GROMACS .gro file of C-alpha atoms in nm:
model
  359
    1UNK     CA    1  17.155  -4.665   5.837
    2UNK     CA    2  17.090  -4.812   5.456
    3UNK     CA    3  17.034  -4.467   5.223
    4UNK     CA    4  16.679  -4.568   5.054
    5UNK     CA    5  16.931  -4.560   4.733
    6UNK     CA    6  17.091  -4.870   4.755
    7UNK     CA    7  16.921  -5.161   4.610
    8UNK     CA    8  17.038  -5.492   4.723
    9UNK     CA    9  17.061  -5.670   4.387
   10UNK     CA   10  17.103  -6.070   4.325
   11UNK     CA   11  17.210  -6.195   4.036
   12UNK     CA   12  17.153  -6.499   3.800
   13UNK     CA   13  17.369  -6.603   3.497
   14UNK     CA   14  17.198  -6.700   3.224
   15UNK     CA   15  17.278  -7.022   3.043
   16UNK     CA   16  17.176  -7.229   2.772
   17UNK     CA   17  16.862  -7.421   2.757
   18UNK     CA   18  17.012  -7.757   2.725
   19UNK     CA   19  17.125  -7.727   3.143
   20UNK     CA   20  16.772  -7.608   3.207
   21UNK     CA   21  16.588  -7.943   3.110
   22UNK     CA   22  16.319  -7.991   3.369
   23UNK     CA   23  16.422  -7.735   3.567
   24UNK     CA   24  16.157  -7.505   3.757
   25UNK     CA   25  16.115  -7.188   3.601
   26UNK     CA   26  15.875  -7.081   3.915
   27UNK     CA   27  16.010  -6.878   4.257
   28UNK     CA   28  15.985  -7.199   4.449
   29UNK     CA   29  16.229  -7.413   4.314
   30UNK     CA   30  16.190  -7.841   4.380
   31UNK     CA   31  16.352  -8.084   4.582
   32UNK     CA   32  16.669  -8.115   4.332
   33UNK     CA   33  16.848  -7.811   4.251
   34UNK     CA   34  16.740  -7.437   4.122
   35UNK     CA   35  16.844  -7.103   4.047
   36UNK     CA   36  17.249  -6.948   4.159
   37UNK     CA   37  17.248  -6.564   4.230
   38UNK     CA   38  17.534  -6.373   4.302
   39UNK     CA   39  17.677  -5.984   4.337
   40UNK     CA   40  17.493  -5.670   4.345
   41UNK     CA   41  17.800  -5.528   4.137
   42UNK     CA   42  17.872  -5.783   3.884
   43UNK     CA   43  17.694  -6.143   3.779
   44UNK     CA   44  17.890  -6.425   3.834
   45UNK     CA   45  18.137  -6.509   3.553
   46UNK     CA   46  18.064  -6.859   3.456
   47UNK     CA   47  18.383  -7.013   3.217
   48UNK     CA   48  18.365  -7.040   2.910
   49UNK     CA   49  18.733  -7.181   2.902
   50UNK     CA   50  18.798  -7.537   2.705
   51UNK     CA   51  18.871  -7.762   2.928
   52UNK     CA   52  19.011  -8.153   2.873
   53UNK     CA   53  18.720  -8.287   3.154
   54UNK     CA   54  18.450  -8.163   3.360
   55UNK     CA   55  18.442  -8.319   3.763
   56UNK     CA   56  18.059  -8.325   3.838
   57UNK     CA   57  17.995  -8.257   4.203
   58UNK     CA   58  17.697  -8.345   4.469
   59UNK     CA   59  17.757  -8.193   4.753
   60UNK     CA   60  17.709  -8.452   5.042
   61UNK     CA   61  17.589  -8.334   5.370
   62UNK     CA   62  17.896  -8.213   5.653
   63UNK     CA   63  17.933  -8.397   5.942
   64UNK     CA   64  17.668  -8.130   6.159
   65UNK     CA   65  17.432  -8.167   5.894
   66UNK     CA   66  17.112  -8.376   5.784
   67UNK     CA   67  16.972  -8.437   5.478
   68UNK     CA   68  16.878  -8.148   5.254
   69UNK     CA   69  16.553  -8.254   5.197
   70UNK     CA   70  16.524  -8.172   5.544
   71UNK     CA   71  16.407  -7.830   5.468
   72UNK     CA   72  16.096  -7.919   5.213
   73UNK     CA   73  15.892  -7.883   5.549
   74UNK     CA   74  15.986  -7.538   5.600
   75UNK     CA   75  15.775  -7.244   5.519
   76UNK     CA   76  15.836  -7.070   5.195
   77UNK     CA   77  15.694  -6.926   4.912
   78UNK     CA   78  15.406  -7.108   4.725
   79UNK     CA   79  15.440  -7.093   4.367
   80UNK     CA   80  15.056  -7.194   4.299
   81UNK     CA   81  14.861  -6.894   4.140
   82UNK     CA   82  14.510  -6.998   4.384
   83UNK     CA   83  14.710  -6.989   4.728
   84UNK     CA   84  14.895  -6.627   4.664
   85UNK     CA   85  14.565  -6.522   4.558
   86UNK     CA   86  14.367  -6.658   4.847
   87UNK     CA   87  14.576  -6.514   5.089
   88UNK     CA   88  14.735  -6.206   4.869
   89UNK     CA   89  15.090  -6.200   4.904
   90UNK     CA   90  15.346  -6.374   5.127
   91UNK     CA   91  15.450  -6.168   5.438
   92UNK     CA   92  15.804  -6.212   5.655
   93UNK     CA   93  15.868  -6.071   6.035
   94UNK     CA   94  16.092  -5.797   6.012
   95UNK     CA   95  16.114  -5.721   6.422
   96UNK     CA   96  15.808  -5.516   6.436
   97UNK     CA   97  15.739  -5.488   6.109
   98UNK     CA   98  15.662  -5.677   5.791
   99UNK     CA   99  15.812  -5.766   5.405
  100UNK     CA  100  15.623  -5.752   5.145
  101UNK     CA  101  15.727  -6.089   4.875
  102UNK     CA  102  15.564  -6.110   4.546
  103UNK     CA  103  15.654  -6.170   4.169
  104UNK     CA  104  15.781  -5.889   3.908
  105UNK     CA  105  15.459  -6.027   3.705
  106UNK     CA  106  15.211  -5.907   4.035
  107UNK     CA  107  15.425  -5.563   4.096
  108UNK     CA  108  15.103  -5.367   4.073
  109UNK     CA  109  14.873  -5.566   4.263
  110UNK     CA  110  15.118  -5.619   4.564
  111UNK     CA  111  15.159  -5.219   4.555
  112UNK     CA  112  14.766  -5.202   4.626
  113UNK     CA  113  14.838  -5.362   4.906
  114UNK     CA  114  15.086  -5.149   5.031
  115UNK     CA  115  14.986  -4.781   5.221
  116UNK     CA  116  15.010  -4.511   4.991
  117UNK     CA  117  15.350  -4.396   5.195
  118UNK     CA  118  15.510  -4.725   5.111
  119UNK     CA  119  15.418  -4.655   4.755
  120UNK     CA  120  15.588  -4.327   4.704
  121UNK     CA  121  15.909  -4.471   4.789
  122UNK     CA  122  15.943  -4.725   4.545
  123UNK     CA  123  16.012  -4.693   4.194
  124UNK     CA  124  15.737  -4.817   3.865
  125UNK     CA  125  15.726  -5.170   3.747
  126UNK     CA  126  15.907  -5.079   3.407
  127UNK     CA  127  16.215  -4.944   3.630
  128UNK     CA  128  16.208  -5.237   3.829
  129UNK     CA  129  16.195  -5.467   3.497
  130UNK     CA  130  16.448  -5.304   3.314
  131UNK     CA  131  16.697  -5.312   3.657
  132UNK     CA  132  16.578  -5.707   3.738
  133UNK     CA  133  16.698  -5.846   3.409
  134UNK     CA  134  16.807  -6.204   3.489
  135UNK     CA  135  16.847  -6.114   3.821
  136UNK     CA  136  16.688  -6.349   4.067
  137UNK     CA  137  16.578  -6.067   4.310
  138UNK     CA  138  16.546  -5.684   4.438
  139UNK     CA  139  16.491  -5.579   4.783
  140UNK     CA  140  16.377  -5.253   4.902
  141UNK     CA  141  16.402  -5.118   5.248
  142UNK     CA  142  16.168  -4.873   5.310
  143UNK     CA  143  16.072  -4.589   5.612
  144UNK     CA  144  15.723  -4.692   5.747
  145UNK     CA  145  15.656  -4.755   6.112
  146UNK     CA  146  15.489  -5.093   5.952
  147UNK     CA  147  15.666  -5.219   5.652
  148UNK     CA  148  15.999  -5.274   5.666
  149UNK     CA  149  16.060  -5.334   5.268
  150UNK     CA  150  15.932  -5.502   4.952
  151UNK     CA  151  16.123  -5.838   4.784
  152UNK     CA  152  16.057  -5.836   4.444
  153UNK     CA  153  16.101  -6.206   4.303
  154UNK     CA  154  16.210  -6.228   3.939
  155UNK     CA  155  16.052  -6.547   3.725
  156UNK     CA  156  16.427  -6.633   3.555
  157UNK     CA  157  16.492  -6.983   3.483
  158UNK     CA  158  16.693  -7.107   3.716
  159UNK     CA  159  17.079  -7.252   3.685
  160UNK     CA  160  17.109  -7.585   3.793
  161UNK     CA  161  17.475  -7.600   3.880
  162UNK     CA  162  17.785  -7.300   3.846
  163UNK     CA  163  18.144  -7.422   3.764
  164UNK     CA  164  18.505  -7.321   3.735
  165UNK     CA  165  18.808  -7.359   3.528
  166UNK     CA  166  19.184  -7.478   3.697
  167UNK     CA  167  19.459  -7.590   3.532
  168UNK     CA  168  19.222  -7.673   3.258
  169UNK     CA  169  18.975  -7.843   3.393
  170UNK     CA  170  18.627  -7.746   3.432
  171UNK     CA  171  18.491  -7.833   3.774
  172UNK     CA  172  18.112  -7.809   3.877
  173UNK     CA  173  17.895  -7.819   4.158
  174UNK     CA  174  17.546  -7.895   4.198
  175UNK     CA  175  17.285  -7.641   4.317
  176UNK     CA  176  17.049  -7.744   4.563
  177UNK     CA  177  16.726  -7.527   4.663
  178UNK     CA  178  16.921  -7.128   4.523
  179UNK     CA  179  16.577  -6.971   4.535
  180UNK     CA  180  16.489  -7.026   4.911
  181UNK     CA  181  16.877  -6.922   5.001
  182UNK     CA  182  16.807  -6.603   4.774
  183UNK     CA  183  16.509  -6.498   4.890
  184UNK     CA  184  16.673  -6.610   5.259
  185UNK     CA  185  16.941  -6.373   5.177
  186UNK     CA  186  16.741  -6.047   5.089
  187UNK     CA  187  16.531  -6.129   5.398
  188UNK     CA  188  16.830  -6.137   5.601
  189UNK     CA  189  16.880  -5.777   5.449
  190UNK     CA  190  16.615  -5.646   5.583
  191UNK     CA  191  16.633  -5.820   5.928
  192UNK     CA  192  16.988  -5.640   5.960
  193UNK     CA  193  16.861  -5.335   5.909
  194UNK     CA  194  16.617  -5.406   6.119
  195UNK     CA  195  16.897  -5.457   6.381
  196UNK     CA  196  17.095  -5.161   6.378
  197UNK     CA  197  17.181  -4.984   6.650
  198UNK     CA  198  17.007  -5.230   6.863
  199UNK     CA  199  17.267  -5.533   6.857
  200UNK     CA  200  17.488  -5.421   6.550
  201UNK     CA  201  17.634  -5.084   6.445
  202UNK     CA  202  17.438  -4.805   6.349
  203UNK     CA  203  17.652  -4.790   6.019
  204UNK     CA  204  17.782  -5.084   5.856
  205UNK     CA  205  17.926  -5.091   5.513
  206UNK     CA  206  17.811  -5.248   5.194
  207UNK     CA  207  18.016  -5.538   5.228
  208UNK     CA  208  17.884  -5.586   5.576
  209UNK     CA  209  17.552  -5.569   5.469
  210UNK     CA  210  17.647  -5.878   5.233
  211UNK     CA  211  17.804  -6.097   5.455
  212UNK     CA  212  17.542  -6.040   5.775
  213UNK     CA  213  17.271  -6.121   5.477
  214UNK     CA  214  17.444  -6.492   5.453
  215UNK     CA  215  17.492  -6.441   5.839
  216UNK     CA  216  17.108  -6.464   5.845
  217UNK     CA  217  17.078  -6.754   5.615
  218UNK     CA  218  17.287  -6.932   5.820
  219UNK     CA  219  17.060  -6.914   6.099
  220UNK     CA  220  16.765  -6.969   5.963
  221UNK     CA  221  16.938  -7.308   5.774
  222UNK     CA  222  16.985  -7.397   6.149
  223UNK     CA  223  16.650  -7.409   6.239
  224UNK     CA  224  16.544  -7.628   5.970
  225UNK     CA  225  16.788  -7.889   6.088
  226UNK     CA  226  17.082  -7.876   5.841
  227UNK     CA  227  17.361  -7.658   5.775
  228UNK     CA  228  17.461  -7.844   5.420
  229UNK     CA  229  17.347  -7.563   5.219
  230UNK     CA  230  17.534  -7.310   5.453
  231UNK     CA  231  17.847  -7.483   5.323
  232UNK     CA  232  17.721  -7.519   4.986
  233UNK     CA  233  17.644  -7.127   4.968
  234UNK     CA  234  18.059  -7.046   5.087
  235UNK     CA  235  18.164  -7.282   4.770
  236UNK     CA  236  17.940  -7.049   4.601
  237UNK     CA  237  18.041  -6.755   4.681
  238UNK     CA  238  18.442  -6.853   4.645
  239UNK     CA  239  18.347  -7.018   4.328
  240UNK     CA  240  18.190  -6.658   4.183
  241UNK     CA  241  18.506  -6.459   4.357
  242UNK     CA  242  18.755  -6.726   4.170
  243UNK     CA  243  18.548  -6.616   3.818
  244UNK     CA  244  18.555  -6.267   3.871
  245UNK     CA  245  18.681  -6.068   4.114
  246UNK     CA  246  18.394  -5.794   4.148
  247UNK     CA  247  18.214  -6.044   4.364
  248UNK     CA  248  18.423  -5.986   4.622
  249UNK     CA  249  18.181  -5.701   4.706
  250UNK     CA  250  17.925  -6.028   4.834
  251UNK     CA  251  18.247  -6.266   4.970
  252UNK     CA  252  18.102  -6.389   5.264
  253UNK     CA  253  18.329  -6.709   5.265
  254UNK     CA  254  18.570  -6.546   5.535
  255UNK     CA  255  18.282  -6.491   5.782
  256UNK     CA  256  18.102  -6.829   5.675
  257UNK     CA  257  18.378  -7.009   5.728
  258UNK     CA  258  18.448  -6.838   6.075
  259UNK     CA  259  18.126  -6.945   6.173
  260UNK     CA  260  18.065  -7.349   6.050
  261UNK     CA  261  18.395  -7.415   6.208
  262UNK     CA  262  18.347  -7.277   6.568
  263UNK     CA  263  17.902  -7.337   6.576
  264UNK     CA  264  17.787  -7.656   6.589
  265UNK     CA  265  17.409  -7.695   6.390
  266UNK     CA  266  17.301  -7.758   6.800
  267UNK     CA  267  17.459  -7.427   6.908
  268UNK     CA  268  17.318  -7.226   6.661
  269UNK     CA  269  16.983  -7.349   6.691
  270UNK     CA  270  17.014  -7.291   7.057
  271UNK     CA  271  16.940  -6.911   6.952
  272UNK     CA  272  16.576  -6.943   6.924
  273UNK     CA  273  16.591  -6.564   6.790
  274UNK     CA  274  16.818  -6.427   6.529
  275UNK     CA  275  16.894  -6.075   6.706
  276UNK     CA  276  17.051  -6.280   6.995
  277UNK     CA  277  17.262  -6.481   6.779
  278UNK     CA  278  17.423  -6.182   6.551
  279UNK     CA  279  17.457  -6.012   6.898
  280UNK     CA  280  17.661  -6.354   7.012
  281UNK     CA  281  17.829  -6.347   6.673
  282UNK     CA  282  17.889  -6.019   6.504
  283UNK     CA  283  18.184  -5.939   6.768
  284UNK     CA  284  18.366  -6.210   6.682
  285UNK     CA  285  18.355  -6.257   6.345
  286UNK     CA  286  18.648  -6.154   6.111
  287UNK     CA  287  18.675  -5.794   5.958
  288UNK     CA  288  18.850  -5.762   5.633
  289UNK     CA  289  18.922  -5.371   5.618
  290UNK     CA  290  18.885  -5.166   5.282
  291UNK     CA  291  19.303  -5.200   5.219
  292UNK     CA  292  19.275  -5.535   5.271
  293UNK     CA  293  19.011  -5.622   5.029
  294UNK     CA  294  19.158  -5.459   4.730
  295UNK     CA  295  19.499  -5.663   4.833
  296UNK     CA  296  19.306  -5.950   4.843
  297UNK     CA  297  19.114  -5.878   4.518
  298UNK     CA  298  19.432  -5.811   4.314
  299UNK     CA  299  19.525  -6.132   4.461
  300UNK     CA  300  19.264  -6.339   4.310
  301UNK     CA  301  19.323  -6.156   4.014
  302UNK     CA  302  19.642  -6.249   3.931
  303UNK     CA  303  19.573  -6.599   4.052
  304UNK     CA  304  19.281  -6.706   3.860
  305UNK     CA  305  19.259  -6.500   3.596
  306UNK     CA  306  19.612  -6.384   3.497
  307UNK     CA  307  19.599  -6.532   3.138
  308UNK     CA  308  19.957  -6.620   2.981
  309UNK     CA  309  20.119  -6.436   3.279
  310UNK     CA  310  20.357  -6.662   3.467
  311UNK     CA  311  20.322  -6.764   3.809
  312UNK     CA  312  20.464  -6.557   4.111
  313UNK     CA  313  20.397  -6.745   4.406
  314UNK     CA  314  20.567  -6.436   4.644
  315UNK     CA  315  20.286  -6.170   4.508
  316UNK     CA  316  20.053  -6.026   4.788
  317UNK     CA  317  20.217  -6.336   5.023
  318UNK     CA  318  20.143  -6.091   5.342
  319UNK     CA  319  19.742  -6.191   5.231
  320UNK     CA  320  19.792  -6.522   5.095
  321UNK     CA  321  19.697  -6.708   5.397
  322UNK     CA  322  19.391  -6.560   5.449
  323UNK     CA  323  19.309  -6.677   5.066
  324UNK     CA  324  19.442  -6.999   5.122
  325UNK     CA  325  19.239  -7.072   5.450
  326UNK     CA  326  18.901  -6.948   5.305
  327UNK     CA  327  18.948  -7.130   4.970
  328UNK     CA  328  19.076  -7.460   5.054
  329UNK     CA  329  18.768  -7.610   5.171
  330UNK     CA  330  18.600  -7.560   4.840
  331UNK     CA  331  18.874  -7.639   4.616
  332UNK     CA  332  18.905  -7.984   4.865
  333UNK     CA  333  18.566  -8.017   4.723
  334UNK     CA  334  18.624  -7.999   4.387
  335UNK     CA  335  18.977  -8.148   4.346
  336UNK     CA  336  18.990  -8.348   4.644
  337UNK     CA  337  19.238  -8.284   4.939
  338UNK     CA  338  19.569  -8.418   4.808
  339UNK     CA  339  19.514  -8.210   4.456
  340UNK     CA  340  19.410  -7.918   4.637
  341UNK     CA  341  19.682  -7.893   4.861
  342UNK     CA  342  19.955  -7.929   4.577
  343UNK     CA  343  19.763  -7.676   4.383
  344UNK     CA  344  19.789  -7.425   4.622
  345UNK     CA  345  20.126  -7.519   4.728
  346UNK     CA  346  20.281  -7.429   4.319
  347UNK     CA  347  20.057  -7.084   4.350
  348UNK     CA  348  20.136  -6.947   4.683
  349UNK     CA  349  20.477  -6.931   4.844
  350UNK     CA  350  20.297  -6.927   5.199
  351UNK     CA  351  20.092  -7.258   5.137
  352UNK     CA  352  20.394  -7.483   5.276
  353UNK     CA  353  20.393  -7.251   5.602
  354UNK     CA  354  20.014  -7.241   5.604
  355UNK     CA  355  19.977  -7.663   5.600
  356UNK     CA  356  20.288  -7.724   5.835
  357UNK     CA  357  20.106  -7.472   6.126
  358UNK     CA  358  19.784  -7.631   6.022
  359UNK     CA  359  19.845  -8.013   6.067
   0.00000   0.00000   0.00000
């Protein structure tokens, strides 16, 4: 089970007003583009690296996908100050139980709505403050035979886009709706542990508890008719591991991929409840084992962020398939296929194998 200690943290870079022209400084973000989080262990390194030209990218909607404005009709979060007042502060369905969501700026009030037990076991608004930062969120799980947790939404402005530097060039890609995916995400959280030891380990690791988070948002993308921001959220997360390593601690790309290439948007909304699809799912979805991950960590390392070393395409090549599979979608997004596909060939010795078994 989660130890009460660990605090599922999501964070935001910050950036410079001039990308934050009309953007929505509220929870709720519009119908363009809002706020990127990314690892509980480290933010998201966004280049600073000169490049000769920036590639601006939209991403379009995947072939089992619909519009994203698709999911302005689902419930979420309303940012007006007369409707969270009316009806005090949002609740989410966690199995039996309930979530608490509300604003660092209403900390106090939402705790007098909370039982007194509830209470105890979180920590004082300052704490929370001073740990939130620029953040986008906090989520904490708590033991009540009620209330399953408490989401604590930060009021950040939000980044409209994140980017990345290759061979020089600075490439970029839009964000649409980041602060219904985050708050998605640290609901999925709590819906997990909601879950184990009835459909999923009692244990999982921290790592698991990342990816089955995204798992979750995956799902509940489904039922609002689109899984375009499923995909957009793996480019995300490769594009944060690419910048800095330390993200690999919220990778889910491996897993995400696994699961928009073998579920159709039909099949997974054909699991009317979420504990029947990560029952369906969590079996067969890939592992990537402690050893592993460091392997695949130095890997990235020395790939993206290896400074005036040379290349070596034969370093780590026992793990350099896995890397190439999980990043080639998103760098076919940003460089296209054929550049993509060279690119990888001159960094990894295994590329040529990987393509020939591929097509």
């Amino acid at each position: 089970m989660l130890k009460p200690a660990l605090l599922v943290l999501i964070s935001a870079v910050s950036v410079s007003l001039l990308l934050l022209a009309n953007a929505d400084a509220n929870f709720h973000s519009d119908s363009t583009s809002t706020s990127t989080s990314t690892s509980t262990s480290a933010s998201t390194a966004e280049s600073t690296s000169t490049a000769e030209s920036t590639s601006i990218l939209r991403l379009t909607p995947s072939q089992n996908s619909v519009p994203t404005s698709s999911l302005n009709s689902t419930p979420a979060i309303n940012s007006s100050k007369e409707s969270v007042q009316s009806s005090l502060y949002p609740r989410e369905p966690i199995a039996e139980k309930s979530a608490l969501i509300c604003r660092i700026s209403d900390y106090a009030k939402c705790l007098a709505q909370l039982p007194v037990a509830v209470t105890r076991q979180l920590p004082s608004h300052n704490d929370i403050a001073n740990s939130l930062g620029f953040k986008s969120a906090v989520v904490f799980p708590v033991n009540n035979e009620n209330v399953a947790g408490l989401i604590v939404i930060n009021r950040v402005l939000p980044l409209v886009y994140q980017n990345v530097a290759l061979n020089g060039q600075i490439y970029q890609l839009d964000l649409a709706q980041q602060s219904q995916l985050t708050l998605w995400h640290e609901i999925g959280h709590l819906q997990n542990i909601a879950l184990q030891g009835k459909g999923l380990p009692s244990e999982l690791t921290a790592y698991e508890h990342e990816w089955l988070a995204d798992v979750y948002l995956v799902w509940r993308l489904a039922q609002s008719d689109s899984l375009t921001l499923a995909w957009q959220q793996l480019h995300r997360r490769n594009m944060a591991v690419i910048n800095d390593r330390d993200n690999i601690s919220h990778w889910s790309s491996p897993q995400l991929l696994w699961l928009l290439t073998h579920y159709s948007l039909e099949e997974i909304k054909q699991f009317e409840h979420y504990r029947d699809f990560i029952s369906a799912t969590y079996p067969l979805s890939p592992t990537i084992e402690a050893t592993e991950m460091k392997e695949i960590a130095s890997l990235i390392q020395r790939t993206f962020n290896r400074g005036v070393m040379p290349v070596l395409p034969n370093y780590m090549f026992w793990r350099q398939a896995r890397l190439i599979e999980v990043l080639q979608p998103t760098l076919s997004i940003l460089m296209g296929d054929e550049n993509a596909n060279q690119w990888l060939i001159e960094q990894f010795a295994e590329a040529p194998n990987y393509f020939d078994a591929k097509y």
